[in-house]
Amino acid sequence: MTSLATEAPMASPVAEPLRPIAVEMTGVDKWYGTFQALKGIDLTVRKGEKIVICGPSGSGKSTLIRCINRLEPHDKGTITVNGIELDGSPGRTQDVRLECGMVFQQFNLFPHLTILENCMLAPRLGRGVAKEQAEAIARRYLERVRIGEQAMKYPSQLSGGQQQRVAIARALCMEPRIMLFDEPTSALDPEMIKEVLQVMEDLAAEGMTMICVTHEMGFARRVANRCVFMDKGEIVEEATAEDFFGNPDSDRLKQFLAQILH
Amino acid sequence: MNALPIDPALAWESLPAMLRGLMTTVVVTVIVLALGLMLCVPVTLARMSRNPLLAWPAAVFVVFFRGAPLLILLYLVYYGFGQIEVLRDGPLWFIFGSAFACAVIGLTLNHVAFMVDVVRGSLEAVPAGLTEASAALGIPPRDTFRQIQLPLAMRYGLKAYQNEVVMFTKGTAVISVVTVIDLTAVANEVFELTYDPFTPMLTAGALYWCLVNLIRLGFRKLEAYLSRHHIAVEKQRQPASAGFTALAARWKLALSQKEQVL
Ligand SMILES: Nc1ncnc2c1ncn2[C@@H]1O[C@H](COP(=O)(O)OP(=O)(O)O)[C@@H](O)[C@H]1O
Ligand SMILES: [Mg+2]
């Protein structure tokens, strides 16, 4: 899909500094009323990098990832996505959303549309692609997530794992340069987690820039260039997956890891 | 006099006039429902707007015309318009001077006020996650409204709309007070000519009953069409294995929790 596919970024634990920046957040604050959900977030993600974000519930992971495509407006600091700075203007917001695909915990497939229609809608309305072409794109990505034969079904007829794979295909149909995942496997039964992670790993292998909120340690170890630990709206620690899980620095991360590992 | 309070000969004799009255009832109902469908969406959007210059007048409109008793509203429209000189001398007096048009105007004001709450409730019932997914895909807000929110709201609001239509249809009987010859007016005339208190009222009642049930059948068809994605799940379950049935049941539950509102 992209020229980055051959560069196999998974091998190197830290991305080369020369790669262009995909997402840059500097000093980002976010308030919900009087509650501060993000406190001075600084985060740089380079093209082709895979970032895993984890942290306790309520630490601001979703808020952070939702600020990147402006589902939530931030209150302070700057967020730049592929050179486009989010300044609140509808035009730039739209441009950034075309750069980013997003996958949600709850799948959020449109229940009244078939799988195929779910995937065709955004290319048609967001990019003005003709119907036949949109269908070709949709079928191609549905094949890629190995769900092509379900194209004419409705979301409610699919299992959770299948629905999440459709959600990934639906996002890919817009051919985004960056993929945002917000706990994509947290609503799934254990037997379905693997099929979704596999699709995500395939995507990573093709060189996609990915920011994933997830607690799947195996996935983080296999895929992530960097792991980011958040707590109480702050980024507390950033490290390679190996150091992150094997040799954590801060007490807060140690505590958190002890909890998720029991 | 027979045991029944009904005089079949009178019922038969008055039937043509009754059917003409029914026709008037149907025409008024259809016109007001059509006007209601056209007007309720813009008024609802104004009501839900963050701009107080739109939201306030719409809110006042709803509170006033929901609260105003229909009978009094009709009197006010029919007799009140005649008191307004600009209207009486204006080019539109052929509308405001006609009992039929006044009935339509009075009923529409009342019906739209009720519909605003139906539409608002249905729109608010559309899961925020679906709107967000649409926005994240780069689908413009207008298209998100037309392709996601409105069609789903129609499904959620269908039962409430059906109730409103049935209540409204029966409620059209009040237009006889402003000299429109609807079904109730015809029944009243027959009563005044014959002093038979039962036959005309029961005949009219039977015709109202037929009309209301015709409406119900129509709604059932519409509902089947709009909820075809649910029906597909039902059909799929029958030949399924036990394990799959359990899975489908779980997804149906998850779906109904997500979709169930009214
Ligand atoms: N729309 C909102 N309004 C008010 N508070 C919110 C809203 N969304 C999130 N929060 C609060 O912000 C904090 C961070 O939320 P979130 O980013 O969802 O955390 P996480 O994804 O890490 O669990 C939580 O305390 C949450 O209650
Ligand atoms: Mg979250």
PDB file of N, CA and C in Angstrom, chain A residues 66 69 71-72 94 97-98 100 102 104 106-113 118 121-122 125-126 153-154 156-160 163 170-171 174 187 189 191-192, chain B residues 128-141 143-144 147-148 151-152 155-156 226 228-230 232-233 236 244 247-248 250-252 255 258-259:
ATOM      1  N   ARG A  66      -8.248  10.945  21.261  1.00  0.00           N
ATOM      2  CA  ARG A  66      -9.371  11.651  20.630  1.00  0.00           C
ATOM      3  C   ARG A  66      -9.034  13.109  20.318  1.00  0.00           C
ATOM      4  N   ASN A  69      -7.490  13.498  16.533  1.00  0.00           N
ATOM      5  CA  ASN A  69      -8.364  13.781  15.376  1.00  0.00           C
ATOM      6  C   ASN A  69      -9.508  14.716  15.763  1.00  0.00           C
ATOM      7  N   LEU A  71     -11.802  14.750  17.950  1.00  0.00           N
ATOM      8  CA  LEU A  71     -13.120  14.389  18.470  1.00  0.00           C
ATOM      9  C   LEU A  71     -13.330  15.149  19.778  1.00  0.00           C
ATOM     10  N   GLU A  72     -12.198  15.468  20.439  1.00  0.00           N
ATOM     11  CA  GLU A  72     -12.221  16.381  21.584  1.00  0.00           C
ATOM     12  C   GLU A  72     -11.311  17.556  21.248  1.00  0.00           C
ATOM     13  N   GLN A  94     -11.167  18.710   9.322  1.00  0.00           N
ATOM     14  CA  GLN A  94     -11.532  17.749   8.283  1.00  0.00           C
ATOM     15  C   GLN A  94     -10.278  17.161   7.631  1.00  0.00           C
ATOM     16  N   ARG A  97      -8.754  14.660   9.889  1.00  0.00           N
ATOM     17  CA  ARG A  97      -9.548  13.430   9.977  1.00  0.00           C
ATOM     18  C   ARG A  97      -9.343  12.555   8.745  1.00  0.00           C
ATOM     19  N   LEU A  98      -9.026  13.189   7.614  1.00  0.00           N
ATOM     20  CA  LEU A  98      -8.746  12.390   6.427  1.00  0.00           C
ATOM     21  C   LEU A  98      -7.372  11.725   6.527  1.00  0.00           C
ATOM     22  N   CYS A 100      -6.226  10.517   9.445  1.00  0.00           N
ATOM     23  CA  CYS A 100      -6.290   9.545  10.538  1.00  0.00           C
ATOM     24  C   CYS A 100      -7.484   8.612  10.400  1.00  0.00           C
ATOM     25  N   MET A 102      -9.699   5.786  12.675  1.00  0.00           N
ATOM     26  CA  MET A 102      -9.858   5.513  14.104  1.00  0.00           C
ATOM     27  C   MET A 102     -10.700   4.269  14.324  1.00  0.00           C
ATOM     28  N   PHE A 104     -12.638   2.088  17.451  1.00  0.00           N
ATOM     29  CA  PHE A 104     -13.143   2.293  18.805  1.00  0.00           C
ATOM     30  C   PHE A 104     -13.333   0.968  19.527  1.00  0.00           C
ATOM     31  N   GLN A 106     -15.992   0.074  21.046  1.00  0.00           N
ATOM     32  CA  GLN A 106     -17.348  -0.444  20.795  1.00  0.00           C
ATOM     33  C   GLN A 106     -17.658  -0.630  19.306  1.00  0.00           C
ATOM     34  N   PHE A 107     -16.666  -0.737  18.480  1.00  0.00           N
ATOM     35  CA  PHE A 107     -16.787  -0.959  17.023  1.00  0.00           C
ATOM     36  C   PHE A 107     -17.475   0.210  16.307  1.00  0.00           C
ATOM     37  N   ASN A 108     -18.689   0.575  16.814  1.00  0.00           N
ATOM     38  CA  ASN A 108     -19.436   1.697  16.228  1.00  0.00           C
ATOM     39  C   ASN A 108     -19.709   1.537  14.742  1.00  0.00           C
ATOM     40  N   LEU A 109     -20.036   0.309  14.328  1.00  0.00           N
ATOM     41  CA  LEU A 109     -20.496   0.133  12.946  1.00  0.00           C
ATOM     42  C   LEU A 109     -21.909   0.704  12.843  1.00  0.00           C
ATOM     43  N   PHE A 110     -22.270   1.181  11.647  1.00  0.00           N
ATOM     44  CA  PHE A 110     -23.608   1.743  11.456  1.00  0.00           C
ATOM     45  C   PHE A 110     -24.600   0.583  11.331  1.00  0.00           C
ATOM     46  N   PRO A 111     -25.503   0.419  12.297  1.00  0.00           N
ATOM     47  CA  PRO A 111     -26.295  -0.818  12.353  1.00  0.00           C
ATOM     48  C   PRO A 111     -27.294  -0.966  11.207  1.00  0.00           C
ATOM     49  N   HIS A 112     -27.671   0.158  10.566  1.00  0.00           N
ATOM     50  CA  HIS A 112     -28.697   0.083   9.522  1.00  0.00           C
ATOM     51  C   HIS A 112     -28.095  -0.124   8.143  1.00  0.00           C
ATOM     52  N   LEU A 113     -26.776  -0.210   8.066  1.00  0.00           N
ATOM     53  CA  LEU A 113     -26.117  -0.403   6.771  1.00  0.00           C
ATOM     54  C   LEU A 113     -25.423  -1.760   6.748  1.00  0.00           C
ATOM     55  N   ASN A 118     -21.269   0.070   5.041  1.00  0.00           N
ATOM     56  CA  ASN A 118     -20.483   0.690   6.101  1.00  0.00           C
ATOM     57  C   ASN A 118     -19.140   1.165   5.568  1.00  0.00           C
ATOM     58  N   LEU A 121     -19.462   4.179   2.669  1.00  0.00           N
ATOM     59  CA  LEU A 121     -20.060   5.481   2.985  1.00  0.00           C
ATOM     60  C   LEU A 121     -19.034   6.610   3.020  1.00  0.00           C
ATOM     61  N   ALA A 122     -17.948   6.403   3.782  1.00  0.00           N
ATOM     62  CA  ALA A 122     -16.987   7.500   3.957  1.00  0.00           C
ATOM     63  C   ALA A 122     -16.257   7.852   2.652  1.00  0.00           C
ATOM     64  N   LEU A 125     -18.850   9.920   0.678  1.00  0.00           N
ATOM     65  CA  LEU A 125     -19.262  11.226   1.199  1.00  0.00           C
ATOM     66  C   LEU A 125     -18.076  12.090   1.612  1.00  0.00           C
ATOM     67  N   GLY A 126     -16.992  11.445   2.070  1.00  0.00           N
ATOM     68  CA  GLY A 126     -15.852  12.214   2.561  1.00  0.00           C
ATOM     69  C   GLY A 126     -14.837  12.531   1.481  1.00  0.00           C
ATOM     70  N   LYS A 153     -23.974  -8.798   4.755  1.00  0.00           N
ATOM     71  CA  LYS A 153     -24.661  -8.945   6.041  1.00  0.00           C
ATOM     72  C   LYS A 153     -24.734  -7.613   6.775  1.00  0.00           C
ATOM     73  N   TYR A 154     -25.539  -7.601   7.820  1.00  0.00           N
ATOM     74  CA  TYR A 154     -25.607  -6.432   8.691  1.00  0.00           C
ATOM     75  C   TYR A 154     -24.698  -6.650   9.892  1.00  0.00           C
ATOM     76  N   SER A 156     -25.091  -6.594  13.023  1.00  0.00           N
ATOM     77  CA  SER A 156     -25.618  -7.422  14.120  1.00  0.00           C
ATOM     78  C   SER A 156     -25.530  -8.913  13.807  1.00  0.00           C
ATOM     79  N   GLN A 157     -25.256  -9.278  12.566  1.00  0.00           N
ATOM     80  CA  GLN A 157     -25.157 -10.687  12.222  1.00  0.00           C
ATOM     81  C   GLN A 157     -23.734 -11.219  12.389  1.00  0.00           C
ATOM     82  N   LEU A 158     -22.813 -10.337  12.782  1.00  0.00           N
ATOM     83  CA  LEU A 158     -21.412 -10.735  12.891  1.00  0.00           C
ATOM     84  C   LEU A 158     -20.990 -10.845  14.354  1.00  0.00           C
ATOM     85  N   SER A 159     -19.966 -11.624  14.600  1.00  0.00           N
ATOM     86  CA  SER A 159     -19.405 -11.704  15.945  1.00  0.00           C
ATOM     87  C   SER A 159     -18.630 -10.427  16.242  1.00  0.00           C
ATOM     88  N   GLY A 160     -18.289 -10.258  17.504  1.00  0.00           N
ATOM     89  CA  GLY A 160     -17.562  -9.049  17.893  1.00  0.00           C
ATOM     90  C   GLY A 160     -16.230  -8.908  17.170  1.00  0.00           C
ATOM     91  N   GLN A 163     -16.890  -7.862  13.698  1.00  0.00           N
ATOM     92  CA  GLN A 163     -17.308  -6.463  13.625  1.00  0.00           C
ATOM     93  C   GLN A 163     -16.102  -5.539  13.761  1.00  0.00           C
ATOM     94  N   ARG A 170     -13.200  -0.495   7.444  1.00  0.00           N
ATOM     95  CA  ARG A 170     -13.936   0.738   7.146  1.00  0.00           C
ATOM     96  C   ARG A 170     -13.014   1.955   7.257  1.00  0.00           C
ATOM     97  N   ALA A 171     -12.174   1.943   8.299  1.00  0.00           N
ATOM     98  CA  ALA A 171     -11.232   3.059   8.451  1.00  0.00           C
ATOM     99  C   ALA A 171     -10.197   3.046   7.324  1.00  0.00           C
ATOM    100  N   MET A 174     -10.577   4.732   3.765  1.00  0.00           N
ATOM    101  CA  MET A 174     -10.267   6.149   3.539  1.00  0.00           C
ATOM    102  C   MET A 174      -8.777   6.337   3.282  1.00  0.00           C
ATOM    103  N   ALA A 187     -13.534  -4.942  24.340  1.00  0.00           N
ATOM    104  CA  ALA A 187     -14.939  -5.371  24.412  1.00  0.00           C
ATOM    105  C   ALA A 187     -15.117  -6.775  23.830  1.00  0.00           C
ATOM    106  N   ASP A 189     -14.568 -11.028  23.475  1.00  0.00           N
ATOM    107  CA  ASP A 189     -14.319 -12.269  24.192  1.00  0.00           C
ATOM    108  C   ASP A 189     -12.907 -12.735  23.864  1.00  0.00           C
ATOM    109  N   GLU A 191     -11.490 -15.365  22.871  1.00  0.00           N
ATOM    110  CA  GLU A 191     -11.196 -16.131  21.650  1.00  0.00           C
ATOM    111  C   GLU A 191     -11.203 -15.259  20.391  1.00  0.00           C
ATOM    112  N   MET A 192     -11.716 -14.032  20.515  1.00  0.00           N
ATOM    113  CA  MET A 192     -11.775 -13.175  19.322  1.00  0.00           C
ATOM    114  C   MET A 192     -10.678 -12.130  19.304  1.00  0.00           C
TER     115      MET A 192
ATOM    116  N   ALA B 128     -23.905   8.274  20.633  1.00  0.00           N
ATOM    117  CA  ALA B 128     -22.898   9.272  20.287  1.00  0.00           C
ATOM    118  C   ALA B 128     -21.732   8.618  19.550  1.00  0.00           C
ATOM    119  N   GLY B 129     -21.433   7.366  19.884  1.00  0.00           N
ATOM    120  CA  GLY B 129     -20.319   6.668  19.248  1.00  0.00           C
ATOM    121  C   GLY B 129     -20.466   6.587  17.738  1.00  0.00           C
ATOM    122  N   LEU B 130     -21.705   6.465  17.249  1.00  0.00           N
ATOM    123  CA  LEU B 130     -21.904   6.358  15.799  1.00  0.00           C
ATOM    124  C   LEU B 130     -21.633   7.692  15.118  1.00  0.00           C
ATOM    125  N   THR B 131     -22.083   8.767  15.754  1.00  0.00           N
ATOM    126  CA  THR B 131     -21.823  10.096  15.201  1.00  0.00           C
ATOM    127  C   THR B 131     -20.331  10.379  15.202  1.00  0.00           C
ATOM    128  N   GLU B 132     -19.673   9.975  16.279  1.00  0.00           N
ATOM    129  CA  GLU B 132     -18.216  10.174  16.366  1.00  0.00           C
ATOM    130  C   GLU B 132     -17.486   9.354  15.325  1.00  0.00           C
ATOM    131  N   ALA B 133     -17.912   8.092  15.158  1.00  0.00           N
ATOM    132  CA  ALA B 133     -17.258   7.250  14.159  1.00  0.00           C
ATOM    133  C   ALA B 133     -17.388   7.900  12.784  1.00  0.00           C
ATOM    134  N   SER B 134     -18.557   8.444  12.518  1.00  0.00           N
ATOM    135  CA  SER B 134     -18.795   9.081  11.232  1.00  0.00           C
ATOM    136  C   SER B 134     -17.898  10.310  11.064  1.00  0.00           C
ATOM    137  N   ALA B 135     -17.821  11.112  12.121  1.00  0.00           N
ATOM    138  CA  ALA B 135     -16.959  12.300  12.068  1.00  0.00           C
ATOM    139  C   ALA B 135     -15.503  11.884  11.889  1.00  0.00           C
ATOM    140  N   ALA B 136     -15.083  10.853  12.626  1.00  0.00           N
ATOM    141  CA  ALA B 136     -13.693  10.408  12.557  1.00  0.00           C
ATOM    142  C   ALA B 136     -13.353   9.906  11.153  1.00  0.00           C
ATOM    143  N   LEU B 137     -14.359   9.385  10.445  1.00  0.00           N
ATOM    144  CA  LEU B 137     -14.124   8.892   9.087  1.00  0.00           C
ATOM    145  C   LEU B 137     -14.013  10.032   8.083  1.00  0.00           C
ATOM    146  N   GLY B 138     -14.278  11.255   8.529  1.00  0.00           N
ATOM    147  CA  GLY B 138     -14.207  12.387   7.612  1.00  0.00           C
ATOM    148  C   GLY B 138     -15.498  12.604   6.850  1.00  0.00           C
ATOM    149  N   ILE B 139     -16.607  12.044   7.365  1.00  0.00           N
ATOM    150  CA  ILE B 139     -17.909  12.292   6.741  1.00  0.00           C
ATOM    151  C   ILE B 139     -18.405  13.644   7.242  1.00  0.00           C
ATOM    152  N   PRO B 140     -18.735  14.568   6.338  1.00  0.00           N
ATOM    153  CA  PRO B 140     -19.146  15.912   6.778  1.00  0.00           C
ATOM    154  C   PRO B 140     -20.392  15.863   7.664  1.00  0.00           C
ATOM    155  N   PRO B 141     -20.527  16.818   8.610  1.00  0.00           N
ATOM    156  CA  PRO B 141     -21.651  16.814   9.550  1.00  0.00           C
ATOM    157  C   PRO B 141     -23.023  16.703   8.885  1.00  0.00           C
ATOM    158  N   ASP B 143     -23.822  15.238   6.088  1.00  0.00           N
ATOM    159  CA  ASP B 143     -24.039  13.870   5.622  1.00  0.00           C
ATOM    160  C   ASP B 143     -24.214  12.917   6.790  1.00  0.00           C
ATOM    161  N   THR B 144     -23.472  13.169   7.870  1.00  0.00           N
ATOM    162  CA  THR B 144     -23.650  12.346   9.068  1.00  0.00           C
ATOM    163  C   THR B 144     -25.094  12.453   9.539  1.00  0.00           C
ATOM    164  N   GLN B 147     -27.343  10.641   6.730  1.00  0.00           N
ATOM    165  CA  GLN B 147     -27.134   9.221   6.454  1.00  0.00           C
ATOM    166  C   GLN B 147     -27.107   8.356   7.714  1.00  0.00           C
ATOM    167  N   ILE B 148     -26.767   8.940   8.845  1.00  0.00           N
ATOM    168  CA  ILE B 148     -26.645   8.145  10.076  1.00  0.00           C
ATOM    169  C   ILE B 148     -27.718   8.539  11.092  1.00  0.00           C
ATOM    170  N   PRO B 151     -31.755   8.493   9.678  1.00  0.00           N
ATOM    171  CA  PRO B 151     -32.338   7.160   9.463  1.00  0.00           C
ATOM    172  C   PRO B 151     -32.440   6.333  10.750  1.00  0.00           C
ATOM    173  N   LEU B 152     -31.450   6.444  11.625  1.00  0.00           N
ATOM    174  CA  LEU B 152     -31.523   5.686  12.874  1.00  0.00           C
ATOM    175  C   LEU B 152     -32.604   6.270  13.780  1.00  0.00           C
ATOM    176  N   ARG B 155     -35.933   4.981  12.999  1.00  0.00           N
ATOM    177  CA  ARG B 155     -36.201   3.645  13.538  1.00  0.00           C
ATOM    178  C   ARG B 155     -36.553   3.718  15.015  1.00  0.00           C
ATOM    179  N   TYR B 156     -35.763   4.505  15.762  1.00  0.00           N
ATOM    180  CA  TYR B 156     -36.007   4.591  17.198  1.00  0.00           C
ATOM    181  C   TYR B 156     -37.342   5.258  17.500  1.00  0.00           C
ATOM    182  N   LEU B 226     -37.901  -0.970   7.960  1.00  0.00           N
ATOM    183  CA  LEU B 226     -36.807  -0.220   8.584  1.00  0.00           C
ATOM    184  C   LEU B 226     -35.941  -1.096   9.484  1.00  0.00           C
ATOM    185  N   ARG B 228     -35.054  -4.207   8.989  1.00  0.00           N
ATOM    186  CA  ARG B 228     -34.676  -5.440   8.295  1.00  0.00           C
ATOM    187  C   ARG B 228     -33.356  -5.990   8.796  1.00  0.00           C
ATOM    188  N   HIS B 229     -32.497  -5.129   9.376  1.00  0.00           N
ATOM    189  CA  HIS B 229     -31.233  -5.656   9.885  1.00  0.00           C
ATOM    190  C   HIS B 229     -31.456  -6.493  11.137  1.00  0.00           C
ATOM    191  N   HIS B 230     -32.545  -6.224  11.877  1.00  0.00           N
ATOM    192  CA  HIS B 230     -32.864  -7.085  13.017  1.00  0.00           C
ATOM    193  C   HIS B 230     -33.467  -8.395  12.560  1.00  0.00           C
ATOM    194  N   ALA B 232     -33.028  -9.909   9.818  1.00  0.00           N
ATOM    195  CA  ALA B 232     -31.982 -10.772   9.266  1.00  0.00           C
ATOM    196  C   ALA B 232     -31.357 -11.614  10.369  1.00  0.00           C
ATOM    197  N   VAL B 233     -31.182 -11.025  11.551  1.00  0.00           N
ATOM    198  CA  VAL B 233     -30.606 -11.768  12.667  1.00  0.00           C
ATOM    199  C   VAL B 233     -31.544 -12.883  13.094  1.00  0.00           C
ATOM    200  N   GLN B 236     -31.428 -15.747  10.697  1.00  0.00           N
ATOM    201  CA  GLN B 236     -30.154 -16.445  10.750  1.00  0.00           C
ATOM    202  C   GLN B 236     -30.115 -17.422  11.912  1.00  0.00           C
ATOM    203  N   PHE B 244     -23.738 -21.174  18.228  1.00  0.00           N
ATOM    204  CA  PHE B 244     -23.916 -19.948  17.467  1.00  0.00           C
ATOM    205  C   PHE B 244     -25.156 -19.207  17.923  1.00  0.00           C
ATOM    206  N   LEU B 247     -24.355 -17.194  20.802  1.00  0.00           N
ATOM    207  CA  LEU B 247     -23.562 -16.036  20.380  1.00  0.00           C
ATOM    208  C   LEU B 247     -24.480 -14.955  19.816  1.00  0.00           C
ATOM    209  N   ALA B 248     -25.378 -15.394  18.929  1.00  0.00           N
ATOM    210  CA  ALA B 248     -26.302 -14.435  18.308  1.00  0.00           C
ATOM    211  C   ALA B 248     -27.150 -13.769  19.380  1.00  0.00           C
ATOM    212  N   ARG B 250     -26.339 -13.224  22.410  1.00  0.00           N
ATOM    213  CA  ARG B 250     -25.539 -12.260  23.147  1.00  0.00           C
ATOM    214  C   ARG B 250     -25.398 -10.969  22.352  1.00  0.00           C
ATOM    215  N   TRP B 251     -25.198 -11.114  21.052  1.00  0.00           N
ATOM    216  CA  TRP B 251     -25.031  -9.908  20.245  1.00  0.00           C
ATOM    217  C   TRP B 251     -26.312  -9.148  20.118  1.00  0.00           C
ATOM    218  N   LYS B 252     -27.412  -9.903  20.076  1.00  0.00           N
ATOM    219  CA  LYS B 252     -28.702  -9.225  20.018  1.00  0.00           C
ATOM    220  C   LYS B 252     -28.908  -8.411  21.286  1.00  0.00           C
ATOM    221  N   LEU B 255     -26.798  -5.439  21.203  1.00  0.00           N
ATOM    222  CA  LEU B 255     -27.356  -4.496  20.253  1.00  0.00           C
ATOM    223  C   LEU B 255     -28.573  -3.800  20.840  1.00  0.00           C
ATOM    224  N   LYS B 258     -27.674  -1.233  23.136  1.00  0.00           N
ATOM    225  CA  LYS B 258     -27.154  -0.047  22.460  1.00  0.00           C
ATOM    226  C   LYS B 258     -28.284   0.711  21.779  1.00  0.00           C
ATOM    227  N   GLU B 259     -29.237  -0.028  21.215  1.00  0.00           N
ATOM    228  CA  GLU B 259     -30.227   0.636  20.369  1.00  0.00           C
ATOM    229  C   GLU B 259     -31.535   0.958  21.081  1.00  0.00           C
TER     230      GLU B 259
END
